[in-house]
Amino acid sequence: AFAAALYVYDNHRLFDLDATNPLVWFGIFLCRDFAYYWIHRAEHQMKVLWASHMVHHSSEEFTFTTAVRLPWMEALYKPALALWAPLLGFHPLAFAAMGALVLIAGQFQHTELMRRRTALDLVFVTPSAHRVHHGSNIQYLDKNFGSMLIIWDRMFGTFQREEEEVIYGVTKPLQSWNPLWAQIDYYADLKQEWQQLTGWKERAALLFLKPGWRPARLGGTPAIEEPRWEHRISYDVQVDRQQSLYILWQYVVMLAVASWFLFSIDGLSAVAQMCFAIWVLLRLLSIGGVMESKDWTRWMEPLGWLTLPLLWTLIVPSGTWFWAGIGAGLLLAGLSWLHFAGFRPKKIKNVND
């Protein structure tokens, strides 16, 4: 993606803009925010884009961690939609740096801690404005699309003040701890709807019209029911103390392994990087299964740790650390097996039932 942006900048830029000029950086900020508003708005108005973006909205809580609940599929279209920047003459490095700064600032929009309104609410996307954006209340749907500036919403009629208490999440809750399913849940819904449609017009409408659209012959677009606090059931499951400790232990070990991977990534081959990334992803999938008491985790948990020594052989030459890694992986696999030898999946029970 960066190579494509650099190619456009080197060969097709319309203007020569001095990246050392503060006004150019202000221009990057302003133009980026304006473009983000319209792209973000399209992600809420078109099913094919909402299928990806809804991952960010699927959390039923609103904390700093919600900010990093990111859709993987955006990597397929967001870089192409940002090529306007090098075309105008903004250097890709400067544009990327501004994006990183905005991403960091965006973390602080995802909180319920800041309640008092100030003059900043007139210009910027404050936590209050962004809480509205994440609400599933009918009056909050498709509002406050801005990234850093709320002025675009005020100009184009999508601004909404925070009034009633926000009910977070989406109108069709995810109901899963599975990180992979969170990424493809809405695509599965799209596939089912696609199979019910006939003709290219209906199928094009399915992809490019608003979420919830259905042709008249299938009943038309259903009305959205107003969520109520008294009817709200956040997805959660009951696990016993043994399961809770096991999950905690798994996350601690996973955090250590993933941290080592990130700090060592420059010295790893492309094959080793890919294998470790897949391993981390499958471990997260398995831990999510443990939280939901899935039966398949009885074999996937030990298998996941058994594969760690194999990955270790890709990156560590034979020696003390080599055998230490092999032994640690086998030990973790053995402990997982001992734990799951007596594990019996329990019927999931929502804590609010």
Coordinates of N, CA and C in Angstrom, one line a residue, residues 184-335:
I184 N -16.1 -12.0 10.4 CA -16.8 -12.5 9.3 C -18.3 -12.7 9.5
D185 N -18.7 -12.4 10.7 CA -20.1 -12.6 11.1 C -21.1 -12.0 10.1
Y186 N -20.9 -10.7 9.7 CA -21.8 -10.0 8.8 C -21.7 -10.5 7.4
Y187 N -20.5 -11.0 7.0 CA -20.3 -11.5 5.7 C -21.1 -12.8 5.6
A188 N -21.2 -13.6 6.7 CA -22.0 -14.8 6.6 C -23.5 -14.4 6.4
D189 N -24.0 -13.3 7.1 CA -25.3 -12.8 6.9 C -25.5 -12.4 5.4
L190 N -24.5 -11.7 4.9 CA -24.6 -11.3 3.5 C -24.7 -12.5 2.5
K191 N -24.0 -13.5 2.8 CA -24.1 -14.7 1.9 C -25.5 -15.3 2.0
Q192 N -26.1 -15.4 3.1 CA -27.4 -16.0 3.2 C -28.4 -15.1 2.5
E193 N -28.3 -13.8 2.6 CA -29.2 -12.9 1.9 C -29.0 -13.0 0.4
W194 N -27.7 -13.1 0.0 CA -27.4 -13.1 -1.4 C -28.1 -14.3 -2.1
Q195 N -28.1 -15.4 -1.4 CA -28.7 -16.7 -1.9 C -30.2 -16.6 -2.1
Q196 N -30.8 -15.6 -1.4 CA -32.3 -15.4 -1.5 C -32.7 -14.5 -2.6
L197 N -31.7 -13.8 -3.2 CA -32.0 -12.8 -4.2 C -31.8 -13.3 -5.6
T198 N -32.4 -12.7 -6.5 CA -32.3 -13.0 -8.0 C -32.0 -11.8 -8.8
G199 N -31.2 -12.0 -9.8 CA -30.9 -10.9 -10.7 C -29.8 -10.0 -10.1
W200 N -29.1 -9.3 -11.1 CA -28.0 -8.5 -10.7 C -28.4 -7.2 -10.0
K201 N -29.6 -6.7 -10.3 CA -30.1 -5.5 -9.6 C -30.3 -5.7 -8.1
E202 N -30.9 -6.8 -7.8 CA -31.1 -7.0 -6.4 C -29.8 -7.3 -5.7
R203 N -28.9 -8.0 -6.3 CA -27.7 -8.3 -5.6 C -26.8 -7.1 -5.5
A204 N -26.8 -6.2 -6.5 CA -26.1 -5.0 -6.4 C -26.6 -4.1 -5.3
A205 N -28.0 -4.1 -5.2 CA -28.6 -3.3 -4.1 C -28.2 -3.8 -2.8
L206 N -28.1 -5.2 -2.7 CA -27.7 -5.8 -1.4 C -26.4 -5.3 -0.9
L207 N -25.4 -5.1 -1.9 CA -24.1 -4.7 -1.5 C -24.0 -3.2 -1.3
F208 N -24.7 -2.4 -2.0 CA -24.4 -1.0 -2.0 C -25.5 -0.1 -1.4
L209 N -26.6 -0.7 -0.9 CA -27.6 0.0 -0.2 C -27.4 -0.1 1.3
K210 N -28.2 0.5 2.1 CA -28.0 0.6 3.6 C -28.2 -0.8 4.2
P211 N -27.5 -1.1 5.3 CA -27.7 -2.3 6.1 C -29.1 -2.5 6.5
G212 N -29.6 -3.7 6.3 CA -31.0 -3.9 6.6 C -31.9 -4.0 5.4
W213 N -31.4 -3.5 4.3 CA -32.3 -3.4 3.1 C -32.6 -4.8 2.6
R214 N -33.9 -5.0 2.2 CA -34.4 -6.2 1.6 C -35.4 -5.8 0.5
P215 N -35.5 -6.6 -0.6 CA -36.4 -6.2 -1.6 C -37.9 -6.4 -1.1
A216 N -38.8 -5.7 -1.8 CA -40.2 -5.6 -1.3 C -40.8 -7.0 -1.4
R217 N -40.3 -7.9 -2.3 CA -40.9 -9.2 -2.4 C -40.6 -10.1 -1.3
L218 N -39.5 -9.7 -0.5 CA -39.1 -10.5 0.7 C -39.5 -9.8 2.0
G219 N -40.4 -8.8 1.8 CA -40.9 -8.1 3.0 C -40.4 -6.7 3.2
G220 N -39.4 -6.3 2.4 CA -38.9 -5.0 2.5 C -38.0 -4.8 3.7
T221 N -37.5 -3.6 3.9 CA -36.6 -3.3 5.0 C -37.3 -3.3 6.3
P222 N -36.9 -4.2 7.2 CA -37.6 -4.3 8.5 C -37.3 -3.0 9.4
A223 N -38.3 -2.7 10.2 CA -38.1 -1.6 11.1 C -37.2 -2.0 12.2
I224 N -36.4 -1.0 12.7 CA -35.4 -1.2 13.8 C -36.1 -1.0 15.1
E225 N -36.1 -1.9 16.0 CA -36.7 -1.8 17.3 C -35.7 -0.9 18.2
E226 N -36.3 -0.1 19.0 CA -35.5 0.7 19.9 C -35.1 -0.2 21.1
P227 N -33.7 -0.2 21.3 CA -33.2 -1.0 22.4 C -33.6 -0.4 23.7
R228 N -33.8 -1.2 24.7 CA -34.2 -0.7 26.0 C -33.2 -1.3 27.1
W229 N -32.8 -0.5 28.1 CA -31.9 -1.0 29.1 C -32.5 -2.2 29.8
E230 N -33.9 -2.2 30.0 CA -34.5 -3.3 30.8 C -34.5 -4.6 30.0
H231 N -34.3 -4.5 28.7 CA -34.3 -5.7 27.8 C -32.9 -6.0 27.4
R232 N -31.9 -5.2 27.7 CA -30.5 -5.4 27.2 C -29.9 -6.6 27.9
I233 N -29.3 -7.5 27.1 CA -28.6 -8.6 27.7 C -27.2 -8.7 27.0
S234 N -26.2 -8.2 27.7 CA -24.9 -8.2 27.2 C -24.4 -9.6 27.1
Y235 N -23.7 -9.9 26.0 CA -23.2 -11.3 25.9 C -22.1 -11.6 26.9
D236 N -22.3 -12.6 27.7 CA -21.3 -13.0 28.7 C -21.7 -14.5 29.0
V237 N -20.7 -15.2 29.5 CA -20.9 -16.6 29.9 C -20.4 -16.8 31.3
Q238 N -20.9 -17.8 32.0 CA -20.4 -18.2 33.3 C -19.3 -19.3 33.1
V239 N -18.2 -19.0 33.8 CA -17.1 -20.0 33.8 C -16.7 -20.2 35.3
D240 N -16.3 -21.4 35.6 CA -15.9 -21.6 37.0 C -14.5 -21.0 37.3
R241 N -14.1 -21.1 38.5 CA -12.8 -20.5 38.9 C -11.7 -21.2 38.2
Q242 N -11.7 -22.5 38.1 CA -10.7 -23.2 37.4 C -10.5 -22.7 36.0
Q243 N -11.6 -22.6 35.3 CA -11.6 -22.1 33.9 C -11.0 -20.7 33.8
S244 N -11.5 -19.8 34.8 CA -11.0 -18.4 34.8 C -9.5 -18.4 35.0
L245 N -9.0 -19.1 35.9 CA -7.5 -19.1 36.1 C -6.8 -19.7 34.9
Y246 N -7.3 -20.7 34.3 CA -6.7 -21.2 33.1 C -6.6 -20.2 32.0
I247 N -7.7 -19.5 31.8 CA -7.8 -18.5 30.7 C -6.8 -17.4 31.0
L248 N -6.8 -16.9 32.3 CA -5.8 -15.9 32.7 C -4.4 -16.3 32.4
W249 N -4.1 -17.6 32.8 CA -2.7 -18.1 32.5 C -2.4 -18.1 31.0
Q250 N -3.3 -18.5 30.2 CA -3.1 -18.6 28.8 C -2.8 -17.2 28.2
Y251 N -3.6 -16.2 28.7 CA -3.4 -14.8 28.2 C -2.0 -14.3 28.6
V252 N -1.6 -14.6 29.8 CA -0.2 -14.1 30.3 C 0.8 -14.8 29.4
V253 N 0.8 -16.1 29.1 CA 1.8 -16.7 28.3 C 1.7 -16.2 26.9
M254 N 0.4 -16.0 26.4 CA 0.3 -15.5 25.0 C 0.8 -14.1 24.9
L255 N 0.6 -13.3 25.9 CA 1.2 -11.9 25.9 C 2.7 -11.9 25.8
A256 N 3.3 -12.8 26.5 CA 4.8 -13.0 26.5 C 5.3 -13.4 25.2
V257 N 4.6 -14.4 24.6 CA 5.0 -14.9 23.3 C 4.8 -13.9 22.2
A258 N 3.6 -13.2 22.2 CA 3.3 -12.2 21.2 C 4.3 -11.0 21.3
S259 N 4.6 -10.6 22.5 CA 5.5 -9.5 22.7 C 6.9 -9.9 22.2
W260 N 7.4 -11.1 22.5 CA 8.7 -11.5 22.0 C 8.7 -11.5 20.4
F261 N 7.6 -11.9 19.8 CA 7.4 -12.0 18.4 C 7.5 -10.6 17.8
L262 N 6.8 -9.6 18.4 CA 6.8 -8.2 17.9 C 8.2 -7.6 18.0
F263 N 8.9 -7.9 19.1 CA 10.3 -7.3 19.3 C 11.3 -8.0 18.4
S264 N 11.0 -9.2 18.0 CA 12.0 -9.9 17.2 C 11.7 -10.0 15.7
I265 N 10.6 -9.4 15.3 CA 10.1 -9.6 14.0 C 11.1 -9.2 12.9
D266 N 11.9 -8.2 13.1 CA 12.8 -7.8 12.1 C 13.9 -8.9 11.8
G267 N 14.2 -9.7 12.7 CA 15.2 -10.7 12.5 C 14.6 -12.1 12.0
L268 N 13.3 -12.1 11.8 CA 12.7 -13.4 11.4 C 12.5 -13.4 9.9
S269 N 12.5 -14.6 9.3 CA 12.2 -14.8 7.9 C 10.7 -14.5 7.6
A270 N 10.4 -14.4 6.4 CA 9.0 -14.2 6.0 C 8.1 -15.4 6.4
V271 N 8.7 -16.6 6.2 CA 8.0 -17.8 6.6 C 7.8 -17.9 8.1
A272 N 8.8 -17.5 8.9 CA 8.7 -17.5 10.3 C 7.6 -16.5 10.8
Q273 N 7.7 -15.3 10.2 CA 6.7 -14.3 10.6 C 5.3 -14.8 10.3
M274 N 5.0 -15.4 9.1 CA 3.7 -15.8 8.8 C 3.2 -16.9 9.7
C275 N 4.1 -17.9 10.0 CA 3.8 -19.0 10.9 C 3.4 -18.5 12.3
F276 N 4.2 -17.6 12.8 CA 4.0 -17.1 14.2 C 2.7 -16.3 14.2
A277 N 2.4 -15.5 13.2 CA 1.2 -14.7 13.1 C 0.0 -15.7 13.1
I278 N 0.0 -16.7 12.3 CA -1.1 -17.7 12.3 C -1.2 -18.4 13.6
W279 N -0.1 -18.7 14.2 CA -0.1 -19.4 15.5 C -0.8 -18.5 16.6
V280 N -0.5 -17.2 16.6 CA -1.1 -16.3 17.6 C -2.6 -16.2 17.3
L281 N -2.9 -16.1 16.1 CA -4.4 -16.0 15.7 C -5.1 -17.2 16.2
L282 N -4.6 -18.4 15.9 CA -5.3 -19.6 16.3 C -5.3 -19.8 17.8
R283 N -4.3 -19.3 18.5 CA -4.3 -19.4 20.0 C -5.5 -18.5 20.5
L284 N -5.6 -17.3 19.9 CA -6.7 -16.4 20.4 C -8.1 -17.1 20.1
L285 N -8.2 -17.7 18.9 CA -9.4 -18.4 18.6 C -9.7 -19.5 19.6
S286 N -8.7 -20.2 20.0 CA -8.9 -21.3 20.9 C -9.3 -20.8 22.3
I287 N -8.6 -19.7 22.7 CA -9.0 -19.2 24.0 C -10.4 -18.7 24.1
G288 N -10.8 -18.1 22.9 CA -12.2 -17.7 22.8 C -13.2 -18.9 23.0
G289 N -12.7 -20.0 22.4 CA -13.5 -21.2 22.5 C -13.6 -21.7 23.9
V290 N -12.5 -21.6 24.6 CA -12.5 -22.0 26.1 C -13.5 -21.2 26.8
M291 N -13.5 -19.8 26.6 CA -14.5 -19.0 27.2 C -15.9 -19.3 27.0
E292 N -16.2 -19.9 25.8 CA -17.5 -20.3 25.4 C -17.8 -21.8 25.7
S293 N -16.8 -22.5 26.3 CA -16.9 -23.9 26.7 C -17.2 -24.8 25.4
K294 N -16.4 -24.5 24.3 CA -16.6 -25.3 23.1 C -15.9 -26.6 23.3
D295 N -16.5 -27.7 22.8 CA -15.9 -29.0 22.9 C -14.6 -29.2 22.2
W296 N -14.5 -28.5 21.0 CA -13.3 -28.7 20.2 C -12.0 -28.1 20.9
T297 N -12.1 -27.3 21.9 CA -11.0 -26.8 22.6 C -10.2 -27.9 23.3
R298 N -10.8 -29.0 23.6 CA -10.2 -30.1 24.3 C -9.0 -30.7 23.6
W299 N -9.1 -30.6 22.2 CA -7.9 -31.1 21.4 C -7.1 -29.9 20.9
M300 N -7.8 -28.8 20.7 CA -7.1 -27.6 20.0 C -6.1 -27.0 21.0
E301 N -6.4 -26.9 22.3 CA -5.6 -26.3 23.3 C -4.2 -27.0 23.4
P302 N -4.2 -28.3 23.6 CA -2.9 -29.0 23.7 C -2.1 -29.0 22.3
L303 N -2.9 -29.1 21.2 CA -2.3 -29.1 19.9 C -1.6 -27.7 19.7
G304 N -2.3 -26.6 20.1 CA -1.7 -25.3 19.9 C -0.3 -25.2 20.6
W305 N -0.2 -25.7 21.8 CA 1.1 -25.6 22.5 C 2.1 -26.6 22.0
L306 N 1.6 -27.7 21.4 CA 2.6 -28.7 20.8 C 3.2 -28.1 19.6
T307 N 2.5 -27.3 18.9 CA 3.1 -26.7 17.6 C 4.1 -25.6 18.0
L308 N 4.1 -25.1 19.2 CA 5.1 -24.0 19.5 C 6.5 -24.5 19.4
P309 N 6.9 -25.7 19.8 CA 8.3 -26.1 19.6 C 8.7 -26.2 18.1
L310 N 7.7 -26.6 17.3 CA 8.0 -26.6 15.9 C 8.3 -25.2 15.3
L311 N 7.6 -24.2 15.8 CA 7.8 -22.9 15.4 C 9.2 -22.4 15.9
W312 N 9.5 -22.8 17.1 CA 10.8 -22.5 17.7 C 12.0 -22.9 16.9
T313 N 11.8 -24.1 16.2 CA 12.9 -24.6 15.4 C 13.2 -23.7 14.2
L314 N 12.2 -22.9 13.8 CA 12.4 -22.0 12.6 C 13.2 -20.8 12.9
I315 N 13.4 -20.5 14.2 CA 14.0 -19.2 14.5 C 15.2 -19.3 15.4
V316 N 15.3 -20.4 16.2 CA 16.4 -20.4 17.1 C 17.4 -21.6 16.7
P317 N 18.7 -21.2 16.6 CA 19.6 -22.3 16.3 C 19.8 -23.3 17.4
S318 N 20.2 -24.5 17.1 CA 20.4 -25.5 18.2 C 21.3 -25.0 19.3
G319 N 20.9 -25.2 20.5 CA 21.7 -24.7 21.6 C 20.8 -24.7 22.9
T320 N 21.3 -24.0 23.9 CA 20.5 -23.9 25.2 C 19.1 -23.4 25.0
W321 N 19.0 -22.2 24.3 CA 17.7 -21.6 24.2 C 16.8 -22.4 23.3
F322 N 17.4 -23.1 22.3 CA 16.6 -24.0 21.4 C 15.9 -25.1 22.2
W323 N 16.7 -25.8 23.1 CA 16.1 -26.9 23.9 C 15.1 -26.3 25.0
A324 N 15.5 -25.1 25.5 CA 14.6 -24.5 26.5 C 13.2 -24.2 25.9
G325 N 13.2 -23.7 24.6 CA 11.9 -23.5 23.9 C 11.1 -24.7 23.7
I326 N 11.9 -25.8 23.2 CA 11.2 -27.1 23.0 C 10.6 -27.6 24.3
G327 N 11.3 -27.5 25.3 CA 10.8 -28.0 26.6 C 9.6 -27.2 27.1
A328 N 9.7 -25.9 27.0 CA 8.6 -25.0 27.4 C 7.3 -25.3 26.7
G329 N 7.4 -25.5 25.4 CA 6.2 -25.8 24.6 C 5.6 -27.2 24.9
L330 N 6.5 -28.2 25.2 CA 6.0 -29.5 25.6 C 5.3 -29.4 27.0
L331 N 5.9 -28.6 27.8 CA 5.4 -28.5 29.2 C 4.0 -27.8 29.1
L332 N 3.9 -26.8 28.4 CA 2.6 -26.1 28.2 C 1.6 -27.0 27.6
A333 N 2.0 -27.8 26.6 CA 1.0 -28.7 26.0 C 0.6 -29.8 27.1
G334 N 1.5 -30.2 27.9 CA 1.2 -31.2 28.9 C 0.2 -30.6 30.0
L335 N 0.5 -29.4 30.4 CA -0.4 -28.8 31.4 C -1.8 -28.5 30.8

